[in-house]
Amino acid sequence: MAKTTPNHTQAVSGWAALDSSGKITPYIFNRRENGVNDVTIKILYCGICHTDLHYAKNDWGITMYPVVPGHEITGIVVEVGSNVSNFKTGDKVGVGCMSASCLQCESCKNSEENYCDKVQFTYNGVFWDGSITYGGYSKMLVADYRFVVAVPDNLPMDRAAPLLCAGVTVFCPMKDNNLIGSPRQNIGVIGLGGLGHLAIKFAKAFGHHVTVISTSLSKEKEAKTKLGADDFIVSSDAQQMKSRHRTLDFILDTVSANHSLGPYLELLKIKGTFVIVGAPDKPMDLPSFPLIFGKRTVKGSMIGSIKETQEMIDICGKYNIMCDIEIITPDQINEAYERIKKNDIKYRFVIDIAGQSSKL
């Protein structure tokens, strides 16, 4: 049994993986009472992240069963604690990957709590009271207000849900590398999936020239006509890669499959920047010569702070940036998992937890 406390008195219906088979089944569990720093949220939608599959099957060897996945959560506030002044009943809100941090370290004090050594995640984490955290595949969530963001009124709650993970994951590297409000630059996006399609939307909203780099020629039409990309490179085509040599200022790598970085680094201009947000399960091949002879930088990035997440979703409201999704019901989660394994989704599954419509 997952560890709870005497304060966990609220029975909640959800969906969990009970063992390493990864099969998601209905599951009843208890959440804590709403505390002075908490907001209770009626969950409307929850996106499915590939991370959910890894935790469900214990691919990383750290799953605490039963696990209730889900960290792309949108819903409506139904109760607020006495210390909460920035949310009220009826507000549209979202919860992403984090549920707690130490609040005292340098990272937390600098609004970079996502890099806190003691950060705890929305599911499969350990909350301040010692209880195991359960995620958004459930009807209701109690969250500390410091880890909740407001969702702009003009964003539909279903298409906003994946922004809480996928959206902020691609937004932060662009912010960190001064691509918001900067002169037009040439941006490359490796991979056209849940992360990649949002990266295109952000980069175009910020006024940049966007080149999609993919192994699949079949994705070119979609990238250009639907998502607004300016150029498309088939990475397996040596001539195409050579013709774009030193043409890009910045590359965002969203691919989680194993691949060498060398050929892509050659696409960068001198002093260009390459940021990794995909997470291959094996060490990446990083040849030294493209770095040395191009004075290039390779960096990594992980989600964002709550401050950055709020900034990101506000920008999404301003520019009408939303995730392209396919709505499913909870009884279709296992089928969705199988389709994700086959890359059979454009571009994110979202679970209709409450049986709502996209009007909310």
CSV table of C-alpha atoms in Angstrom, one decimal:
chain,number,residue,atom,x,y,z
A,1,MET,CA,0.0,0.0,0.0
A,2,ALA,CA,1.1,3.5,-0.7
A,3,LYS,CA,1.9,5.5,2.3
A,4,THR,CA,-0.8,7.9,3.5
A,5,THR,CA,-1.5,9.9,6.6
A,6,PRO,CA,-4.6,10.2,8.9
A,7,ASN,CA,-5.4,13.4,7.1
A,8,HIS,CA,-6.0,11.4,3.9
A,9,THR,CA,-9.7,11.0,4.3
A,10,GLN,CA,-11.1,11.9,0.8
A,11,ALA,CA,-11.9,8.9,-1.3
A,12,VAL,CA,-11.1,9.5,-5.0
A,13,SER,CA,-11.8,7.5,-8.1
A,14,GLY,CA,-8.9,7.2,-10.4
A,15,TRP,CA,-6.9,5.0,-12.7
A,16,ALA,CA,-3.7,3.3,-11.8
A,17,ALA,CA,-1.0,0.8,-12.8
A,18,LEU,CA,-0.8,-1.8,-10.1
A,19,ASP,CA,2.3,-3.7,-11.3
A,20,SER,CA,5.0,-3.7,-14.0
A,21,SER,CA,2.5,-5.0,-16.6
A,22,GLY,CA,1.7,-1.3,-17.0
A,23,LYS,CA,-2.0,-2.0,-17.4
A,24,ILE,CA,-4.1,0.9,-16.3
A,25,THR,CA,-7.2,-0.1,-14.3
A,26,PRO,CA,-9.8,1.8,-12.1
A,27,TYR,CA,-8.5,2.5,-8.6
A,28,ILE,CA,-9.9,4.1,-5.5
A,29,PHE,CA,-7.5,5.9,-3.2
A,30,ASN,CA,-7.5,8.7,-0.6
A,31,ARG,CA,-6.3,12.2,-0.9
A,32,ARG,CA,-5.5,14.6,1.9
A,33,GLU,CA,-8.0,17.2,3.2
A,34,ASN,CA,-7.6,20.7,1.8
A,35,GLY,CA,-5.1,22.4,4.0
A,36,VAL,CA,-4.4,26.1,4.6
A,37,ASN,CA,-2.0,26.3,1.6
A,38,ASP,CA,-4.0,24.0,-0.6
A,39,VAL,CA,-6.5,24.3,-3.5
A,40,THR,CA,-8.8,21.4,-4.3
A,41,ILE,CA,-9.3,20.9,-8.0
A,42,LYS,CA,-12.0,19.1,-9.9
A,43,ILE,CA,-10.0,17.6,-12.7
A,44,LEU,CA,-11.5,18.0,-16.2
A,45,TYR,CA,-8.6,16.9,-18.4
A,46,CYS,CA,-5.3,15.2,-18.1
A,47,GLY,CA,-2.8,14.8,-21.0
A,48,ILE,CA,-0.8,11.6,-21.5
A,49,CYS,CA,3.0,12.1,-21.5
A,50,HIS,CA,5.4,9.4,-22.6
A,51,THR,CA,6.8,9.6,-19.0
A,52,ASP,CA,3.5,8.0,-17.9
A,53,LEU,CA,4.2,4.9,-19.8
A,54,HIS,CA,7.7,4.6,-18.3
A,55,TYR,CA,6.4,4.9,-14.8
A,56,ALA,CA,3.5,2.5,-15.5
A,57,LYS,CA,5.9,-0.2,-16.6
A,58,ASN,CA,8.7,0.7,-14.1
A,59,ASP,CA,11.1,1.2,-17.0
A,60,TRP,CA,13.3,3.3,-14.8
A,61,GLY,CA,13.2,1.0,-11.8
A,62,ILE,CA,11.7,3.7,-9.4
A,63,THR,CA,8.0,3.2,-9.6
A,64,MET,CA,6.1,2.9,-6.3
A,65,TYR,CA,3.0,0.8,-7.0
A,66,PRO,CA,0.1,1.5,-7.3
A,67,VAL,CA,1.0,4.5,-9.5
A,68,VAL,CA,-1.6,7.0,-10.6
A,69,PRO,CA,0.1,8.8,-13.5
A,70,GLY,CA,-0.7,12.2,-15.0
A,71,HIS,CA,1.1,15.6,-14.8
A,72,GLU,CA,-0.7,17.6,-17.5
A,73,ILE,CA,-3.8,18.5,-15.5
A,74,THR,CA,-6.5,21.1,-16.0
A,75,GLY,CA,-9.5,21.7,-13.9
A,76,ILE,CA,-11.7,24.0,-11.8
A,77,VAL,CA,-11.0,25.1,-8.2
A,78,VAL,CA,-13.6,23.9,-5.8
A,79,GLU,CA,-12.0,24.8,-2.5
A,80,VAL,CA,-9.2,27.0,-1.3
A,81,GLY,CA,-7.2,27.2,2.0
A,82,SER,CA,-7.2,30.1,4.3
A,83,ASN,CA,-3.6,31.2,3.2
A,84,VAL,CA,-4.5,31.2,-0.5
A,85,SER,CA,-5.2,34.6,-2.0
A,86,ASN,CA,-4.4,34.1,-5.7
A,87,PHE,CA,-7.0,31.5,-6.4
A,88,LYS,CA,-10.7,31.3,-5.7
A,89,THR,CA,-13.5,28.8,-6.2
A,90,GLY,CA,-14.4,28.5,-9.9
A,91,ASP,CA,-11.0,29.5,-11.3
A,92,LYS,CA,-9.6,27.6,-14.3
A,93,VAL,CA,-6.2,26.2,-13.2
A,94,GLY,CA,-3.5,23.8,-14.2
A,95,VAL,CA,-1.0,21.5,-12.5
A,96,GLY,CA,2.2,20.3,-14.1
A,97,CYS,CA,5.0,18.0,-13.1
A,98,MET,CA,5.8,19.3,-9.6
A,99,SER,CA,3.9,19.0,-6.3
A,100,ALA,CA,6.6,20.2,-3.8
A,101,SER,CA,10.2,21.4,-3.3
A,102,CYS,CA,12.2,22.4,-0.3
A,103,LEU,CA,11.4,26.1,-0.8
A,104,GLN,CA,14.7,27.0,0.9
A,105,CYS,CA,17.6,26.2,-1.4
A,106,GLU,CA,19.2,28.6,-3.9
A,107,SER,CA,17.2,27.1,-6.8
A,108,CYS,CA,13.9,27.5,-5.0
A,109,LYS,CA,14.7,31.1,-3.9
A,110,ASN,CA,15.7,31.9,-7.5
A,111,SER,CA,12.4,30.6,-8.9
A,112,GLU,CA,14.1,27.5,-10.3
A,113,GLU,CA,12.4,25.0,-8.0
A,114,ASN,CA,12.3,22.5,-10.9
A,115,TYR,CA,16.1,22.0,-10.2
A,116,CYS,CA,15.7,21.7,-6.5
A,117,ASP,CA,17.5,18.6,-5.2
A,118,LYS,CA,14.4,17.8,-3.2
A,119,VAL,CA,11.7,18.5,-5.8
A,120,GLN,CA,8.8,16.0,-5.7
A,121,PHE,CA,6.7,15.2,-8.6
A,122,THR,CA,2.9,15.2,-9.1
A,123,TYR,CA,2.9,11.5,-9.1
A,124,ASN,CA,5.3,8.8,-7.8
A,125,GLY,CA,6.8,11.4,-5.5
A,126,VAL,CA,6.8,11.9,-1.7
A,127,PHE,CA,4.9,15.0,-0.4
A,128,TRP,CA,6.0,17.0,2.6
A,129,ASP,CA,3.8,14.9,4.9
A,130,GLY,CA,5.5,11.7,3.8
A,131,SER,CA,2.6,10.5,1.6
A,132,ILE,CA,3.0,9.2,-1.9
A,133,THR,CA,1.7,11.6,-4.6
A,134,TYR,CA,-0.9,10.5,-7.0
A,135,GLY,CA,-1.4,12.2,-10.4
A,136,GLY,CA,-4.1,13.5,-12.7
A,137,TYR,CA,-5.7,10.2,-13.9
A,138,SER,CA,-8.3,10.9,-11.2
A,139,LYS,CA,-11.4,12.9,-10.5
A,140,MET,CA,-9.9,15.3,-8.0
A,141,LEU,CA,-6.6,16.7,-6.8
A,142,VAL,CA,-5.4,18.6,-3.7
A,143,ALA,CA,-2.4,20.7,-4.6
A,144,ASP,CA,-0.3,23.3,-2.8
A,145,TYR,CA,-1.2,26.7,-4.3
A,146,ARG,CA,2.5,27.4,-5.0
A,147,PHE,CA,2.5,24.6,-7.6
A,148,VAL,CA,-0.7,25.7,-9.4
A,149,VAL,CA,-1.0,28.0,-12.3
A,150,ALA,CA,-4.0,30.0,-13.7
A,151,VAL,CA,-5.2,29.0,-17.2
A,152,PRO,CA,-6.2,32.0,-19.4
A,153,ASP,CA,-9.9,32.2,-20.1
A,154,ASN,CA,-9.5,32.0,-23.8
A,155,LEU,CA,-7.7,28.7,-23.8
A,156,PRO,CA,-9.8,25.5,-24.0
A,157,MET,CA,-9.0,23.3,-21.1
A,158,ASP,CA,-8.5,20.1,-23.1
A,159,ARG,CA,-5.9,21.6,-25.5
A,160,ALA,CA,-4.3,23.5,-22.6
A,161,ALA,CA,-3.6,20.4,-20.6
A,162,PRO,CA,-0.4,19.3,-22.4
A,163,LEU,CA,1.1,22.7,-22.1
A,164,LEU,CA,1.7,22.0,-18.4
A,165,CYS,CA,4.5,19.6,-19.4
A,166,ALA,CA,5.2,19.6,-23.2
A,167,GLY,CA,4.6,23.3,-23.6
A,168,VAL,CA,6.9,24.5,-20.8
A,169,THR,CA,9.5,22.0,-21.8
A,170,VAL,CA,10.0,23.6,-25.2
A,171,PHE,CA,9.2,27.2,-24.0
A,172,CYS,CA,12.0,27.4,-21.4
A,173,PRO,CA,14.9,26.8,-23.8
A,174,MET,CA,13.6,29.5,-26.1
A,175,LYS,CA,13.3,31.9,-23.2
A,176,ASP,CA,16.7,31.0,-21.7
A,177,ASN,CA,18.4,31.6,-25.1
A,178,ASN,CA,16.7,35.0,-25.6
A,179,LEU,CA,14.4,34.0,-28.5
A,180,ILE,CA,11.4,35.9,-27.1
A,181,GLY,CA,11.3,39.5,-28.4
A,182,SER,CA,14.6,39.0,-30.3
A,183,PRO,CA,15.3,39.7,-34.0
A,184,ARG,CA,14.3,37.0,-36.4
A,185,GLN,CA,16.6,33.9,-36.1
A,186,ASN,CA,16.9,30.6,-37.8
A,187,ILE,CA,15.5,27.9,-35.5
A,188,GLY,CA,15.8,24.2,-36.0
A,189,VAL,CA,13.4,21.7,-34.3
A,190,ILE,CA,14.5,18.0,-34.4
A,191,GLY,CA,11.4,15.7,-34.2
A,192,LEU,CA,7.8,16.4,-35.0
A,193,GLY,CA,5.8,14.9,-32.1
A,194,GLY,CA,4.2,16.2,-28.9
A,195,LEU,CA,7.1,18.4,-28.1
A,196,GLY,CA,8.2,19.3,-31.6
A,197,HIS,CA,4.8,20.5,-32.9
A,198,LEU,CA,4.6,22.9,-29.9
A,199,ALA,CA,8.1,24.1,-30.4
A,200,ILE,CA,7.2,25.1,-34.0
A,201,LYS,CA,4.2,27.0,-32.7
A,202,PHE,CA,6.2,28.9,-30.1
A,203,ALA,CA,9.0,29.7,-32.5
A,204,LYS,CA,6.7,31.0,-35.2
A,205,ALA,CA,4.8,33.1,-32.6
A,206,PHE,CA,8.1,34.7,-31.6
A,207,GLY,CA,8.7,35.6,-35.2
A,208,HIS,CA,11.5,33.2,-36.2
A,209,HIS,CA,12.3,31.1,-39.3
A,210,VAL,CA,11.7,27.5,-38.4
A,211,THR,CA,13.2,24.4,-39.9
A,212,VAL,CA,11.9,21.0,-39.0
A,213,ILE,CA,14.4,18.2,-39.0
A,214,SER,CA,12.9,14.7,-39.2
A,215,THR,CA,13.7,11.2,-40.4
A,216,SER,CA,10.2,11.0,-42.0
A,217,LEU,CA,9.6,12.7,-45.3
A,218,SER,CA,5.9,12.0,-44.8
A,219,LYS,CA,5.8,14.7,-42.2
A,220,GLU,CA,6.9,17.6,-44.4
A,221,LYS,CA,3.5,18.6,-45.6
A,222,GLU,CA,2.0,18.7,-42.1
A,223,ALA,CA,5.0,20.6,-40.8
A,224,LYS,CA,4.7,23.3,-43.4
A,225,THR,CA,1.0,23.6,-44.3
A,226,LYS,CA,-0.6,22.9,-40.9
A,227,LEU,CA,2.1,24.0,-38.4
A,228,GLY,CA,3.7,26.8,-40.4
A,229,ALA,CA,7.3,25.6,-40.6
A,230,ASP,CA,9.4,27.4,-43.2
A,231,ASP,CA,11.7,24.6,-44.2
A,232,PHE,CA,12.1,20.8,-43.7
A,233,ILE,CA,15.1,18.6,-43.7
A,234,VAL,CA,15.1,14.8,-44.0
A,235,SER,CA,18.0,14.0,-41.7
A,236,SER,CA,18.8,10.7,-43.5
A,237,ASP,CA,19.3,12.7,-46.7
A,238,ALA,CA,23.0,13.6,-46.7
A,239,GLN,CA,22.6,16.1,-49.5
A,240,GLN,CA,19.8,18.0,-47.7
A,241,MET,CA,21.9,18.0,-44.5
A,242,LYS,CA,25.0,19.3,-46.3
A,243,SER,CA,23.0,22.1,-48.1
A,244,ARG,CA,21.9,23.5,-44.7
A,245,HIS,CA,25.5,23.5,-43.3
A,246,ARG,CA,25.9,26.4,-40.8
A,247,THR,CA,22.5,27.9,-41.4
A,248,LEU,CA,20.8,27.6,-38.0
A,249,ASP,CA,21.3,29.8,-34.9
A,250,PHE,CA,19.6,27.5,-32.5
A,251,ILE,CA,18.4,23.8,-32.5
A,252,LEU,CA,15.9,22.2,-30.1
A,253,ASP,CA,16.2,18.4,-30.0
A,254,THR,CA,13.0,16.8,-28.9
A,255,VAL,CA,13.8,13.2,-29.9
A,256,SER,CA,13.9,10.5,-27.3
A,257,ALA,CA,15.2,7.8,-29.6
A,258,ASN,CA,18.9,7.2,-29.6
A,259,HIS,CA,20.8,9.3,-32.2
A,260,SER,CA,24.2,10.9,-32.8
A,261,LEU,CA,24.3,14.7,-32.3
A,262,GLY,CA,27.2,15.1,-34.7
A,263,PRO,CA,25.3,15.6,-38.0
A,264,TYR,CA,22.9,18.0,-36.4
A,265,LEU,CA,25.6,20.1,-34.8
A,266,GLU,CA,27.0,20.8,-38.3
A,267,LEU,CA,23.7,22.6,-39.1
A,268,LEU,CA,24.5,25.3,-36.5
A,269,LYS,CA,26.3,28.5,-37.3
A,270,ILE,CA,29.5,29.4,-35.4
A,271,LYS,CA,28.6,29.9,-31.7
A,272,GLY,CA,25.2,28.2,-32.3
A,273,THR,CA,23.3,26.6,-29.5
A,274,PHE,CA,21.9,23.1,-29.3
A,275,VAL,CA,19.4,22.2,-26.5
A,276,ILE,CA,18.4,18.7,-25.6
A,277,VAL,CA,14.9,18.2,-24.1
A,278,GLY,CA,14.3,14.6,-25.4
A,279,ALA,CA,15.6,11.9,-23.1
A,280,PRO,CA,17.1,8.9,-24.9
A,281,ASP,CA,17.7,5.9,-22.5
A,282,LYS,CA,21.3,5.4,-23.6
A,283,PRO,CA,24.2,7.8,-23.6
A,284,MET,CA,24.3,10.1,-26.7
A,285,ASP,CA,27.0,10.2,-29.2
A,286,LEU,CA,28.6,13.7,-29.0
A,287,PRO,CA,31.7,14.1,-31.3
A,288,SER,CA,34.1,16.8,-30.2
A,289,PHE,CA,35.1,18.2,-33.6
A,290,PRO,CA,31.7,19.9,-34.4
A,291,LEU,CA,31.9,21.6,-31.0
A,292,ILE,CA,35.5,22.7,-31.2
A,293,PHE,CA,35.5,23.8,-34.9
A,294,GLY,CA,32.2,25.6,-34.5
A,295,LYS,CA,32.5,27.1,-31.0
A,296,ARG,CA,29.1,25.6,-30.4
A,297,THR,CA,27.2,24.9,-27.1
A,298,VAL,CA,25.2,21.9,-26.2
A,299,LYS,CA,22.8,22.2,-23.2
A,300,GLY,CA,20.0,20.4,-21.6
A,301,SER,CA,16.7,21.7,-20.2
A,302,MET,CA,13.9,20.2,-18.0
A,303,ILE,CA,10.4,21.6,-17.8
A,304,GLY,CA,10.3,25.0,-16.0
A,305,SER,CA,9.6,26.7,-12.7
A,306,ILE,CA,6.1,27.6,-11.7
A,307,LYS,CA,6.8,31.2,-12.5
A,308,GLU,CA,8.0,30.1,-16.0
A,309,THR,CA,5.0,27.8,-16.4
A,310,GLN,CA,2.6,30.7,-15.7
A,311,GLU,CA,4.5,32.9,-18.1
A,312,MET,CA,4.4,30.2,-20.7
A,313,ILE,CA,0.7,29.6,-20.5
A,314,ASP,CA,-0.1,33.4,-20.4
A,315,ILE,CA,1.9,33.6,-23.7
A,316,CYS,CA,-0.1,30.8,-25.1
A,317,GLY,CA,-3.2,32.7,-24.3
A,318,LYS,CA,-1.8,35.8,-26.0
A,319,TYR,CA,-0.8,34.0,-29.2
A,320,ASN,CA,-3.5,31.4,-29.1
A,321,ILE,CA,-1.0,28.5,-28.9
A,322,MET,CA,-2.6,25.2,-28.1
A,323,CYS,CA,-1.7,21.6,-28.3
A,324,ASP,CA,-3.1,19.4,-31.2
A,325,ILE,CA,-4.8,16.6,-29.4
A,326,GLU,CA,-7.0,13.5,-29.6
A,327,ILE,CA,-9.6,13.2,-26.8
A,328,ILE,CA,-10.1,9.8,-25.2
A,329,THR,CA,-12.1,8.5,-22.3
A,330,PRO,CA,-10.4,6.7,-19.3
A,331,ASP,CA,-11.3,3.3,-20.6
A,332,GLN,CA,-9.2,4.0,-23.6
A,333,ILE,CA,-5.9,4.7,-21.8
A,334,ASN,CA,-4.4,1.3,-22.4
A,335,GLU,CA,-5.2,1.6,-26.1
A,336,ALA,CA,-3.6,5.0,-26.2
A,337,TYR,CA,-0.5,3.7,-24.5
A,338,GLU,CA,-0.1,1.1,-27.3
A,339,ARG,CA,-0.6,3.8,-30.0
A,340,ILE,CA,2.0,6.1,-28.3
A,341,LYS,CA,4.5,3.2,-28.6
A,342,LYS,CA,3.9,3.2,-32.3
A,343,ASN,CA,4.0,7.0,-32.6
A,344,ASP,CA,0.3,6.8,-33.8
A,345,ILE,CA,-0.9,10.2,-32.4
A,346,LYS,CA,-1.0,13.8,-33.6
A,347,TYR,CA,0.2,15.0,-31.2
A,348,ARG,CA,-1.0,14.3,-27.7
A,349,PHE,CA,-3.7,12.2,-26.1
A,350,VAL,CA,-5.8,14.0,-23.5
A,351,ILE,CA,-8.1,12.1,-21.1
A,352,ASP,CA,-11.6,13.5,-20.7
A,353,ILE,CA,-11.7,12.9,-17.0
A,354,ALA,CA,-15.0,14.6,-16.2
A,355,GLY,CA,-16.9,14.0,-19.5
A,356,GLN,CA,-16.6,17.7,-20.5
A,357,SER,CA,-16.5,19.4,-23.8
A,358,SER,CA,-13.7,21.6,-25.2
A,359,LYS,CA,-15.9,24.7,-24.5
A,360,LEU,CA,-14.4,24.9,-21.0
